[in-house]
């Protein structure tokens, strides 16, 4: 009896939150689903029902397929690099040395910068006429003439991945550093006494503490990377020759530049579905990891 | 408890009303402008200040975005119920804005004096289907800028009159080792590339559309892209052009790293400013060249207008503001960055002084301004063409195939 009361009260207390959630997430989602079955424009006509036309066109179109490949490549490479760099940075910052506190604070900076500032900064670094990258590489004798990093389809995506890594590896490093500091010193000391080398100490002593938090970082970063928009929009707008057009850029162009709200909505829902699948897969992984430890 | 909540809510509502009452004592207009090229942000603020001084009951909130954000920001605001009263719009958008009811038809507001005084070419900036959707404000086309010193060094007496001559002169400069890549363009995957392309299309006598269907895949449209590709592959064009926007072109030119550059009016006075530029005093300007037997000069209509949004609650005040911003007095005062829309301004010594060369080029260029296609689907067509240009430049496809694909993807 009292149990029912408690759960009723719990629901009552949650009601304001539920109302807010339903109105800011639920309703727009339902409306997006409705839109995706119409040929509505962004302004003007409300649009009429067209069934699954939008989905059929989007899924069979070469634009979508190419953007999916570009996005996947971007996400996989940038997240992998961010994880490796993040862990290495955390291991370094976990050592005792002078200036460690200053370095820790400094490392957060790229992550704390707004993405647009970060993107503008990197566009300057990559500038083909007077960018710092060209100057540095020429002085080191690695290239003999200035190159157009964002103007070549071969290098544009890689250049974007580097910029994205620079911004986001500090987050991974931060999470990893927190985990590292939870490793009990007596265990590492014991491993040292037992004669475990640095690699083995990392693999068998440190890694179990790192795995959980790193998985969380991996989930966050993969989902973010899959939705990447602003850094690309500022640096290349999807060019050159659409070589950096990711799914989010495609959604933006379809819905807002071309004002086809209907097919833009269907595209957005497909992207949402893909991200959800990823999130669910990761959640299962997380549960398994939690169960294991 | 319920009662106190209700009282609190009531209190909050009343408080809200008081604030609202104060906020609406004077009318505030929200205006969306561009943060680059033509008039500077400081100029627009100064023009606006003159307006609010004369109309103390009106306030104008100014918002500046880069050109690339202007269209989407306007459309997004409209899609979510408005926000702006006055918006700056490019010559390519009236068709789309009119069909989607973004802008108010102001045909009846235009006075006889405006009708007679403003250059006929300027009006085409704001017209669609026989109606006017605002006032022309920035009158602009792309000109051919050249570095007088470099041309002199190469022994070239007069700037090029045709595009072929331009290529020959650039080759001379390259061969003499004065500059590796003498020509700079803005061919980034953006609208800027379409403006350069359109200039060439007009030179080659090409057409974008014929009866509403793409007509750029052959004839002048194809010749134009072929010219771009040849200029690029022959090494006469700065290869970084394919990631340049107008400001990049200006930087390269005023650093003395380009002998020729295609750009808008605003570059003339900036590149001649010793504080900004290494080539001040050496900047020459002529209309963009023509093609033997087809055209004398070439030009793209790159003008922009100011319009009232359909969601504006203060259309009267918005119009008043637009009239001020486009008045001959305002335009003459800021003629160094954008040439006036008023015909008689060009006879006014205070406007022409110090920029006689630009005015001479403008007389030919403005008269030859070629429009980009007027279609509600412009944004799609432009995106498809931008892709085609980049693919052809990169050698991924031939110009013919690139344009054919663009025609298929144009939505027309």
XYZ file of C-alpha atoms in Angstrom:
705
model
C 0.000 0.000 0.000
C 2.638 2.463 1.062
C 4.789 1.257 -1.876
C 2.102 2.386 -4.325
C 1.922 5.718 -2.580
C 5.637 6.221 -2.865
C 5.677 5.383 -6.557
C 2.658 7.628 -7.168
C 4.415 10.430 -5.354
C 7.572 9.760 -7.326
C 5.630 10.087 -10.535
C 3.959 13.255 -9.306
C 7.319 14.750 -8.481
C 8.655 13.808 -11.882
C 5.613 15.174 -13.673
C 6.989 18.684 -14.346
C 10.132 17.159 -15.794
C 8.107 14.721 -17.908
C 5.966 17.551 -19.254
C 9.083 19.488 -20.200
C 10.723 16.428 -21.771
C 7.661 15.532 -23.792
C 7.234 19.087 -25.042
C 10.858 19.793 -25.953
C 11.913 16.338 -27.168
C 8.809 14.234 -27.723
C 6.671 16.627 -29.686
C 9.412 17.837 -32.071
C 10.344 14.201 -32.678
C 6.751 13.245 -33.502
C 6.468 16.310 -35.728
C 9.734 15.405 -37.484
C 8.397 11.913 -38.168
C 5.211 13.444 -39.591
C 7.236 15.903 -41.703
C 9.401 13.121 -43.095
C 6.368 11.628 -44.853
C 5.459 14.916 -46.564
C 6.943 17.133 -49.250
C 6.789 20.168 -46.939
C 8.999 23.172 -47.580
C 10.655 25.092 -44.774
C 8.537 28.159 -45.376
C 5.368 28.529 -47.395
C 3.463 25.348 -48.188
C 2.627 22.843 -45.448
C 3.196 19.934 -47.838
C 1.161 16.851 -48.618
C 1.589 13.188 -47.703
C 4.061 11.351 -49.943
C 4.498 8.074 -48.044
C 8.020 6.665 -47.914
C 9.142 8.601 -51.019
C 11.589 10.744 -49.056
C 13.212 7.736 -47.440
C 13.455 5.848 -50.717
C 15.073 8.832 -52.441
C 17.509 9.502 -49.614
C 18.602 5.888 -49.136
C 19.126 5.170 -52.825
C 20.788 8.519 -53.582
C 24.560 8.628 -54.087
C 24.815 11.710 -51.850
C 23.661 9.783 -48.795
C 25.862 6.786 -49.434
C 28.921 8.928 -49.970
C 28.210 11.039 -46.889
C 27.741 7.871 -44.831
C 31.167 6.608 -45.883
C 32.756 10.029 -45.202
C 31.109 10.276 -41.784
C 32.083 6.750 -40.770
C 35.679 7.320 -41.820
C 35.776 10.628 -39.968
C 34.299 9.097 -36.806
C 36.426 5.956 -36.754
C 39.769 7.640 -37.443
C 39.251 10.704 -35.256
C 37.873 8.758 -32.288
C 40.645 6.137 -32.500
C 43.289 8.865 -32.617
C 41.652 10.758 -29.778
C 41.578 7.649 -27.567
C 45.252 6.857 -28.157
C 46.391 10.475 -27.752
C 44.170 10.959 -24.727
C 45.540 7.929 -22.889
C 49.144 8.842 -23.740
C 48.597 12.380 -22.505
C 46.999 11.104 -19.320
C 49.912 8.723 -18.650
C 52.326 11.603 -19.153
C 50.409 13.977 -16.920
C 50.140 11.300 -14.239
C 53.914 11.385 -13.779
C 55.547 13.625 -11.221
C 57.414 16.471 -12.904
C 57.762 20.227 -12.632
C 55.125 22.264 -14.420
C 52.646 19.382 -14.382
C 49.802 21.521 -13.021
C 50.380 24.213 -15.620
C 50.489 21.627 -18.407
C 47.237 20.064 -17.195
C 45.495 23.422 -17.246
C 46.930 24.237 -20.662
C 45.787 20.951 -22.141
C 42.151 21.682 -21.355
C 42.291 24.844 -23.425
C 41.536 23.386 -26.883
C 38.581 21.493 -25.482
C 37.272 24.597 -23.693
C 37.424 26.736 -26.854
C 34.187 27.037 -28.821
C 34.317 24.799 -31.896
C 33.931 27.762 -34.224
C 36.994 29.459 -32.748
C 38.905 26.210 -32.990
C 37.861 25.754 -36.619
C 38.792 29.306 -37.565
C 42.169 28.845 -35.894
C 42.866 25.695 -37.868
C 41.737 27.288 -41.095
C 44.453 29.885 -40.517
C 47.010 27.187 -39.726
C 46.121 25.377 -42.961
C 45.983 28.571 -45.044
C 47.716 27.743 -48.324
C 49.397 31.151 -48.669
C 50.579 32.044 -45.184
C 49.506 29.214 -42.896
C 51.745 28.051 -40.078
C 51.642 24.410 -41.192
C 53.119 25.142 -44.621
C 55.755 27.388 -43.082
C 56.738 24.773 -40.509
C 56.858 21.874 -42.963
C 58.876 23.896 -45.467
C 61.388 24.965 -42.829
C 61.772 21.354 -41.711
C 62.376 20.439 -45.335
C 59.446 18.008 -45.428
C 57.711 19.715 -48.364
C 59.278 21.908 -51.040
C 56.285 24.050 -51.940
C 53.220 25.275 -50.084
C 50.246 22.951 -50.272
C 46.538 23.533 -50.256
C 45.513 21.274 -47.370
C 41.817 22.083 -47.379
C 41.633 22.457 -51.157
C 42.582 18.881 -52.072
C 40.059 16.071 -51.584
C 42.960 13.804 -50.613
C 44.017 15.877 -47.624
C 40.932 17.891 -46.634
C 39.257 15.169 -44.573
C 42.527 14.267 -42.844
C 43.124 17.939 -42.083
C 39.667 18.121 -40.506
C 40.318 14.981 -38.471
C 43.533 16.501 -37.104
C 41.691 19.676 -36.094
C 38.917 17.643 -34.476
C 41.445 15.490 -32.568
C 43.262 18.538 -31.277
C 40.014 19.840 -29.880
C 38.695 16.616 -28.415
C 41.560 14.463 -27.153
C 41.791 16.585 -23.949
C 38.376 15.273 -22.932
C 39.605 11.681 -23.220
C 42.812 12.646 -21.415
C 40.829 14.234 -18.608
C 38.669 11.160 -18.094
C 41.674 8.838 -18.308
C 43.673 10.968 -15.878
C 40.901 10.818 -13.297
C 40.813 7.033 -13.677
C 44.596 6.739 -13.399
C 44.579 8.613 -10.132
C 42.231 6.008 -8.722
C 44.825 3.256 -9.252
C 46.021 2.334 -5.719
C 49.737 3.002 -5.321
C 50.364 -0.178 -3.318
C 49.172 -2.324 -6.237
C 51.516 -0.640 -8.737
C 54.294 -0.871 -6.151
C 53.560 -4.564 -5.646
C 53.629 -5.174 -9.407
C 56.979 -3.400 -9.581
C 58.372 -5.588 -6.802
C 57.071 -8.676 -8.614
C 59.164 -7.614 -11.584
C 56.417 -6.609 -14.038
C 57.713 -4.478 -16.940
C 56.076 -1.159 -17.903
C 53.900 -2.761 -20.601
C 52.695 -5.533 -18.341
C 52.053 -3.086 -15.516
C 49.897 -1.052 -17.888
C 48.118 -4.077 -19.316
C 47.338 -5.931 -16.070
C 47.390 -3.305 -13.335
C 46.333 0.022 -14.843
C 44.067 -1.087 -17.690
C 41.325 -2.633 -15.520
C 40.890 0.753 -13.840
C 40.917 2.578 -17.153
C 38.587 0.346 -19.166
C 35.268 1.538 -17.750
C 35.906 5.293 -17.924
C 37.520 4.938 -21.363
C 34.439 3.150 -22.641
C 32.351 6.090 -21.485
C 34.709 8.456 -23.320
C 34.474 6.232 -26.397
C 30.679 6.336 -26.362
C 30.572 10.107 -25.958
C 33.152 10.783 -28.650
C 31.772 8.323 -31.216
C 28.284 9.735 -31.012
C 29.612 13.296 -31.196
C 31.905 12.475 -34.107
C 29.053 10.859 -35.979
C 27.042 14.053 -35.677
C 29.967 16.347 -36.587
C 28.850 19.600 -38.171
C 30.297 22.934 -37.062
C 34.005 22.274 -37.483
C 33.405 21.126 -41.067
C 30.931 23.870 -41.873
C 33.413 26.541 -40.834
C 36.477 24.982 -42.463
C 35.297 23.529 -45.785
C 31.495 23.669 -45.991
C 31.662 20.103 -47.281
C 34.153 20.883 -50.079
C 36.362 20.440 -52.031
C 34.179 18.562 -54.488
C 32.040 17.340 -51.549
C 34.891 15.264 -50.152
C 34.124 16.382 -46.583
C 30.333 16.383 -46.772
C 29.186 14.416 -43.729
C 25.630 13.345 -42.912
C 24.931 16.409 -40.763
C 26.088 18.737 -43.537
C 23.800 16.874 -45.925
C 20.847 17.240 -43.534
C 21.557 20.953 -43.158
C 21.760 21.554 -46.918
C 18.648 19.552 -47.653
C 16.493 21.061 -44.921
C 17.737 24.620 -44.709
C 19.697 25.590 -47.818
C 17.289 23.863 -50.229
C 14.381 24.275 -47.799
C 13.069 20.747 -48.359
C 11.891 20.221 -44.792
C 10.236 16.894 -45.633
C 13.210 15.083 -47.095
C 15.514 16.851 -44.646
C 13.444 15.389 -41.816
C 13.672 11.874 -43.258
C 17.433 12.250 -43.557
C 17.682 13.562 -39.996
C 15.676 10.604 -38.716
C 17.914 8.145 -40.523
C 20.941 9.771 -38.881
C 19.184 9.681 -35.503
C 18.462 6.000 -35.991
C 22.097 5.256 -36.837
C 23.306 7.140 -33.763
C 20.737 5.334 -31.613
C 21.927 1.954 -32.855
C 25.479 2.958 -31.969
C 24.400 4.183 -28.532
C 22.486 0.975 -27.778
C 25.414 -1.177 -28.884
C 27.740 0.784 -26.650
C 25.301 0.631 -23.752
C 25.336 -3.161 -24.023
C 29.142 -3.075 -24.015
C 29.134 -0.838 -20.948
C 26.775 -3.170 -19.096
C 28.995 -6.121 -19.914
C 32.084 -4.231 -18.763
C 30.347 -3.234 -15.553
C 29.229 -6.843 -15.002
C 32.777 -8.097 -15.572
C 34.324 -5.800 -13.009
C 0.601 25.372 -0.966
C -1.345 25.459 -4.190
C -2.548 28.949 -3.399
C 0.931 30.306 -2.819
C 2.094 28.764 -6.102
C -0.776 30.446 -7.893
C 0.098 33.752 -6.307
C 3.705 33.367 -7.275
C 2.701 32.598 -10.847
C 0.398 35.574 -10.927
C 3.172 37.753 -9.580
C 5.574 36.521 -12.210
C 3.039 37.168 -14.961
C 2.422 40.694 -13.748
C 6.124 41.337 -13.532
C 6.511 40.037 -17.086
C 3.785 42.376 -18.286
C 5.458 45.386 -16.722
C 8.697 44.610 -18.492
C 6.898 43.986 -21.741
C 5.144 47.316 -21.381
C 8.429 49.125 -21.037
C 10.060 47.317 -23.904
C 7.354 48.334 -26.364
C 7.348 52.039 -25.494
C 9.598 52.590 -28.499
C 9.756 50.526 -31.662
C 12.780 48.322 -32.145
C 13.661 47.040 -35.579
C 15.847 43.995 -36.021
C 18.045 44.099 -39.085
C 20.287 41.416 -40.554
C 23.420 42.511 -42.412
C 26.596 41.019 -43.783
C 29.917 41.153 -41.951
C 32.212 41.548 -44.959
C 32.723 43.256 -48.305
C 31.150 46.453 -49.621
C 30.142 48.616 -46.634
C 32.002 47.702 -43.478
C 30.272 46.951 -40.210
C 31.375 50.346 -38.865
C 29.850 52.075 -41.906
C 26.503 50.335 -41.454
C 26.517 51.309 -37.790
C 27.277 54.932 -38.681
C 24.508 55.023 -41.326
C 22.090 53.540 -38.800
C 23.107 56.019 -36.121
C 22.269 58.896 -38.462
C 18.835 57.305 -38.909
C 18.101 56.835 -35.199
C 19.275 60.363 -34.479
C 16.671 61.664 -36.902
C 14.059 59.224 -35.541
C 14.549 59.068 -31.776
C 11.485 56.866 -31.243
C 13.020 54.103 -33.352
C 15.767 51.722 -32.351
C 17.582 49.415 -34.718
C 19.262 46.229 -33.553
C 21.939 45.283 -36.032
C 23.149 41.748 -36.543
C 26.065 40.897 -38.802
C 26.776 37.460 -40.250
C 29.203 36.359 -42.971
C 27.741 36.238 -46.479
C 27.646 32.436 -46.219
C 25.183 32.673 -43.323
C 22.892 35.359 -44.691
C 20.488 33.190 -46.665
C 20.126 30.363 -44.173
C 19.752 32.713 -41.226
C 16.970 34.631 -42.978
C 15.117 31.491 -43.995
C 15.532 29.875 -40.583
C 14.220 32.954 -38.790
C 11.260 32.957 -41.160
C 10.600 29.259 -40.653
C 10.421 29.815 -36.902
C 8.063 32.785 -37.075
C 10.337 35.712 -37.834
C 12.714 37.800 -35.832
C 14.044 40.237 -38.392
C 12.225 43.241 -39.824
C 14.838 44.194 -42.394
C 17.129 41.746 -44.168
C 19.932 42.165 -46.637
C 19.479 39.840 -49.577
C 21.537 38.813 -52.575
C 20.368 39.281 -56.156
C 19.900 35.507 -56.494
C 17.303 35.151 -53.750
C 14.257 37.305 -54.676
C 12.783 34.451 -56.741
C 12.972 32.025 -53.839
C 12.004 34.596 -51.208
C 9.038 35.773 -53.264
C 7.717 32.264 -53.940
C 8.039 31.343 -50.284
C 6.657 34.644 -49.020
C 9.743 35.625 -47.073
C 9.758 39.228 -48.290
C 7.005 41.818 -48.636
C 6.126 43.146 -52.083
C 7.051 46.849 -51.939
C 6.228 47.787 -55.545
C 3.643 50.354 -54.436
C 5.943 51.978 -51.903
C 8.538 52.953 -54.499
C 8.192 56.664 -55.337
C 8.478 58.282 -58.769
C 11.667 59.962 -57.650
C 13.232 56.579 -56.856
C 11.915 55.137 -60.096
C 13.545 57.822 -62.189
C 16.692 58.404 -60.173
C 17.963 54.847 -59.628
C 19.899 53.063 -62.380
C 17.623 50.645 -64.265
C 20.184 47.831 -63.868
C 20.094 48.246 -60.101
C 16.357 47.540 -60.005
C 16.873 44.059 -61.483
C 18.480 43.156 -58.146
C 15.175 43.242 -56.283
C 12.703 42.189 -58.976
C 10.934 38.920 -59.570
C 7.937 38.325 -61.786
C 7.390 42.037 -62.382
C 7.290 42.937 -58.695
C 9.801 44.571 -56.364
C 10.771 42.982 -53.086
C 12.990 45.687 -51.643
C 15.429 48.419 -52.560
C 18.798 47.899 -54.218
C 21.517 48.862 -51.757
C 24.899 47.490 -52.818
C 25.454 47.839 -56.538
C 28.225 45.487 -57.462
C 29.922 43.435 -60.114
C 33.284 41.716 -60.435
C 36.100 43.692 -62.058
C 39.507 42.675 -63.305
C 42.130 44.159 -60.997
C 45.732 44.224 -62.134
C 49.070 45.112 -60.618
C 50.454 47.977 -62.735
C 54.023 47.450 -61.575
C 54.062 43.765 -62.519
C 52.583 44.438 -65.937
C 55.165 47.149 -66.534
C 57.996 44.825 -65.500
C 56.727 42.247 -67.982
C 56.616 44.890 -70.723
C 52.848 44.786 -71.052
C 51.426 48.141 -72.162
C 47.666 47.746 -71.691
C 45.598 45.437 -69.509
C 43.838 42.577 -71.328
C 40.670 43.198 -73.329
C 39.813 39.532 -73.858
C 40.133 36.428 -71.709
C 42.586 34.933 -74.198
C 44.732 38.035 -73.888
C 44.601 37.659 -70.120
C 45.967 34.126 -70.433
C 48.737 35.314 -72.807
C 49.775 38.159 -70.514
C 49.768 35.861 -67.505
C 51.977 33.446 -69.446
C 54.432 36.243 -70.261
C 54.620 37.151 -66.577
C 55.128 33.510 -65.620
C 57.738 32.910 -68.339
C 59.722 35.966 -67.276
C 59.806 34.556 -63.771
C 58.074 37.540 -62.175
C 55.300 35.437 -60.624
C 54.794 31.676 -60.619
C 50.997 31.860 -60.677
C 49.818 35.318 -61.826
C 46.005 34.984 -61.578
C 43.898 34.735 -58.405
C 40.213 33.744 -58.313
C 37.707 32.805 -55.623
C 36.866 29.234 -56.589
C 36.145 27.768 -53.160
C 33.100 25.475 -52.975
C 30.880 28.495 -52.354
C 28.791 31.117 -54.156
C 31.959 33.086 -54.947
C 32.931 30.466 -57.538
C 29.576 30.834 -59.276
C 30.155 34.588 -59.570
C 33.479 34.030 -61.349
C 31.876 31.356 -63.528
C 28.931 33.609 -64.386
C 31.303 36.386 -65.448
C 32.897 33.959 -67.905
C 29.536 32.582 -69.034
C 28.486 36.145 -69.917
C 31.770 36.699 -71.807
C 31.234 33.553 -73.891
C 27.609 34.465 -74.566
C 26.335 31.447 -72.656
C 22.991 30.819 -71.022
C 22.134 29.174 -67.719
C 18.559 28.207 -68.462
C 16.441 27.855 -71.551
C 12.713 27.621 -70.917
C 13.423 26.769 -67.290
C 15.720 23.864 -68.227
C 19.511 23.810 -67.739
C 21.344 25.129 -70.820
C 24.859 25.469 -69.426
C 26.086 22.020 -70.434
C 27.118 23.206 -73.898
C 28.027 26.452 -75.668
C 29.047 29.412 -73.494
C 28.445 27.559 -70.240
C 30.869 24.824 -71.249
C 33.392 27.283 -72.752
C 33.449 29.146 -69.443
C 34.295 26.043 -67.403
C 36.844 24.941 -69.999
C 38.553 28.307 -69.630
C 38.721 27.903 -65.862
C 40.120 24.389 -66.099
C 42.749 25.358 -68.706
C 43.788 28.382 -66.662
C 44.158 26.107 -63.651
C 45.980 23.194 -65.274
C 48.333 25.442 -67.249
C 49.622 26.820 -63.942
C 48.686 30.413 -64.752
C 46.139 30.432 -61.956
C 47.123 30.263 -58.324
C 46.187 26.644 -57.479
C 44.961 27.733 -54.043
C 42.181 29.605 -55.843
C 40.060 26.510 -55.375
C 39.901 27.179 -51.643
C 39.854 31.003 -51.866
C 36.957 33.274 -51.004
C 37.019 36.957 -52.007
C 38.969 38.008 -48.929
C 41.716 35.485 -49.724
C 41.938 36.876 -53.246
C 42.282 40.372 -51.820
C 45.062 39.321 -49.441
C 47.025 37.604 -52.185
C 46.592 40.547 -54.536
C 47.529 43.222 -52.028
C 50.582 41.222 -50.987
C 51.762 41.583 -54.578
C 51.427 37.843 -55.206
C 48.976 38.167 -58.082
C 49.197 40.174 -61.287
C 45.485 39.723 -62.026
C 42.507 39.155 -59.755
C 38.779 39.073 -60.239
C 36.967 40.731 -57.361
C 34.206 43.098 -56.257
C 34.304 46.912 -56.045
C 35.354 46.962 -52.393
C 38.836 45.691 -53.177
C 39.754 48.839 -55.128
C 40.023 51.248 -52.205
C 41.281 48.641 -49.743
C 44.077 47.468 -52.044
C 45.009 51.127 -52.586
C 45.210 51.806 -48.867
C 48.879 51.854 -47.771
C 47.901 50.684 -44.283
C 46.286 47.541 -45.703
C 48.241 46.853 -48.797
C 51.747 46.442 -50.193
C 50.600 47.426 -53.675
C 48.885 50.720 -52.811
C 49.053 53.113 -55.754
C 49.777 50.293 -58.215
C 46.250 48.936 -58.457
C 44.636 49.072 -61.860
C 41.029 48.204 -62.541
C 39.162 47.479 -65.773
C 35.919 45.674 -66.556
C 36.295 41.892 -66.729
C 37.425 41.024 -70.287
C 35.283 39.844 -73.192
C 35.673 37.206 -75.880
C 36.609 38.123 -79.441
C 33.504 38.203 -81.616
C 31.198 37.587 -78.666
C 31.551 40.360 -76.094
C 33.491 43.530 -75.307
C 33.454 43.168 -71.537
C 31.859 40.793 -69.050
C 30.220 41.207 -65.660
C 28.077 39.399 -63.129
C 25.260 41.060 -61.253
C 26.450 40.815 -57.665
C 24.224 43.482 -56.232
C 22.296 43.193 -52.997
C 19.087 44.701 -51.693
C 17.314 45.511 -48.456
C 13.822 44.115 -47.918
C 11.069 43.901 -45.310
C 10.260 40.417 -44.034
C 6.698 39.149 -44.244
C 6.690 38.500 -40.497
C 7.728 42.038 -39.544
C 5.304 43.760 -37.169
C 6.643 47.174 -38.126
C 6.681 47.319 -41.928
C 6.184 51.117 -41.991
C 9.181 51.776 -39.784
C 11.212 49.146 -41.623
C 10.531 50.885 -44.937
C 11.515 54.228 -43.431
C 14.823 52.709 -42.418
C 15.397 51.163 -45.842
C 14.647 54.486 -47.543
C 17.281 56.117 -45.352
C 19.887 53.431 -46.034
C 19.367 53.606 -49.800
C 19.035 57.394 -50.076
C 21.363 59.216 -52.426
C 22.809 61.182 -49.514
C 23.787 58.047 -47.583
C 25.052 56.283 -50.678
C 27.218 59.193 -51.785
C 28.741 59.545 -48.340
C 29.958 55.940 -48.416
C 30.786 55.654 -52.121
C 34.367 54.554 -51.493
C 33.323 50.984 -50.688
C 30.237 50.580 -52.825
C 29.181 52.638 -55.812
C 25.819 54.434 -55.522
C 22.612 53.136 -57.101
C 21.662 56.686 -58.137
C 22.472 57.691 -61.719
C 23.286 61.322 -61.003
C 25.827 60.360 -58.321
C 28.264 59.483 -61.082
C 28.338 63.156 -62.160
C 29.079 64.230 -58.580
C 32.748 65.142 -58.095
C 32.658 64.239 -54.407
C 31.766 60.672 -55.367
C 34.120 60.230 -58.323
C 37.168 62.010 -56.917
C 40.110 59.684 -56.350
C 38.393 56.729 -57.977
C 38.066 57.901 -61.565
C 39.544 54.638 -62.850
C 36.968 52.584 -60.944
C 34.103 54.800 -62.141
C 35.285 54.403 -65.738
C 35.342 50.617 -65.331
C 31.980 50.705 -63.556
C 30.298 52.542 -66.433
C 31.099 49.606 -68.746
C 30.807 46.840 -66.173
C 27.521 47.857 -64.581
C 25.928 48.171 -68.012
C 26.976 44.603 -68.901
C 25.910 42.939 -65.614
C 24.737 39.395 -66.305
C 22.252 37.826 -63.888
C 22.647 34.444 -62.330
C 19.534 32.378 -63.132
C 16.286 33.576 -61.577
C 14.694 30.462 -60.163
C 13.218 29.513 -56.796
C 15.544 26.491 -56.938
C 18.637 28.674 -57.230
C 20.294 27.361 -54.083
C 20.204 23.794 -55.412
C 21.406 24.772 -58.851
C 24.267 26.757 -57.349
C 25.329 23.911 -55.045
C 25.358 21.493 -57.996
C 27.413 23.922 -60.108
C 29.892 24.552 -57.287
C 30.489 20.824 -57.118
C 30.863 20.604 -60.900
C 33.450 23.385 -60.952
C 35.523 21.767 -58.224
C 35.388 18.305 -59.765
C 36.453 19.664 -63.134
C 39.291 21.711 -61.617
C 40.527 18.703 -59.683
C 40.431 16.623 -62.847
C 37.983 14.139 -61.335
C 35.700 14.494 -64.363
C 35.745 16.329 -67.671
C 34.034 19.747 -67.787
C 31.321 18.230 -70.053
C 30.452 15.431 -67.642
C 30.712 17.684 -64.592
C 28.177 20.115 -66.065
C 25.877 17.289 -67.155
C 25.840 15.949 -63.596
C 25.206 19.466 -62.294
C 22.218 19.786 -64.641
C 20.821 16.482 -63.355
C 21.306 17.511 -59.711
C 19.989 21.049 -60.154
C 16.402 20.066 -59.384
C 15.267 21.731 -62.619
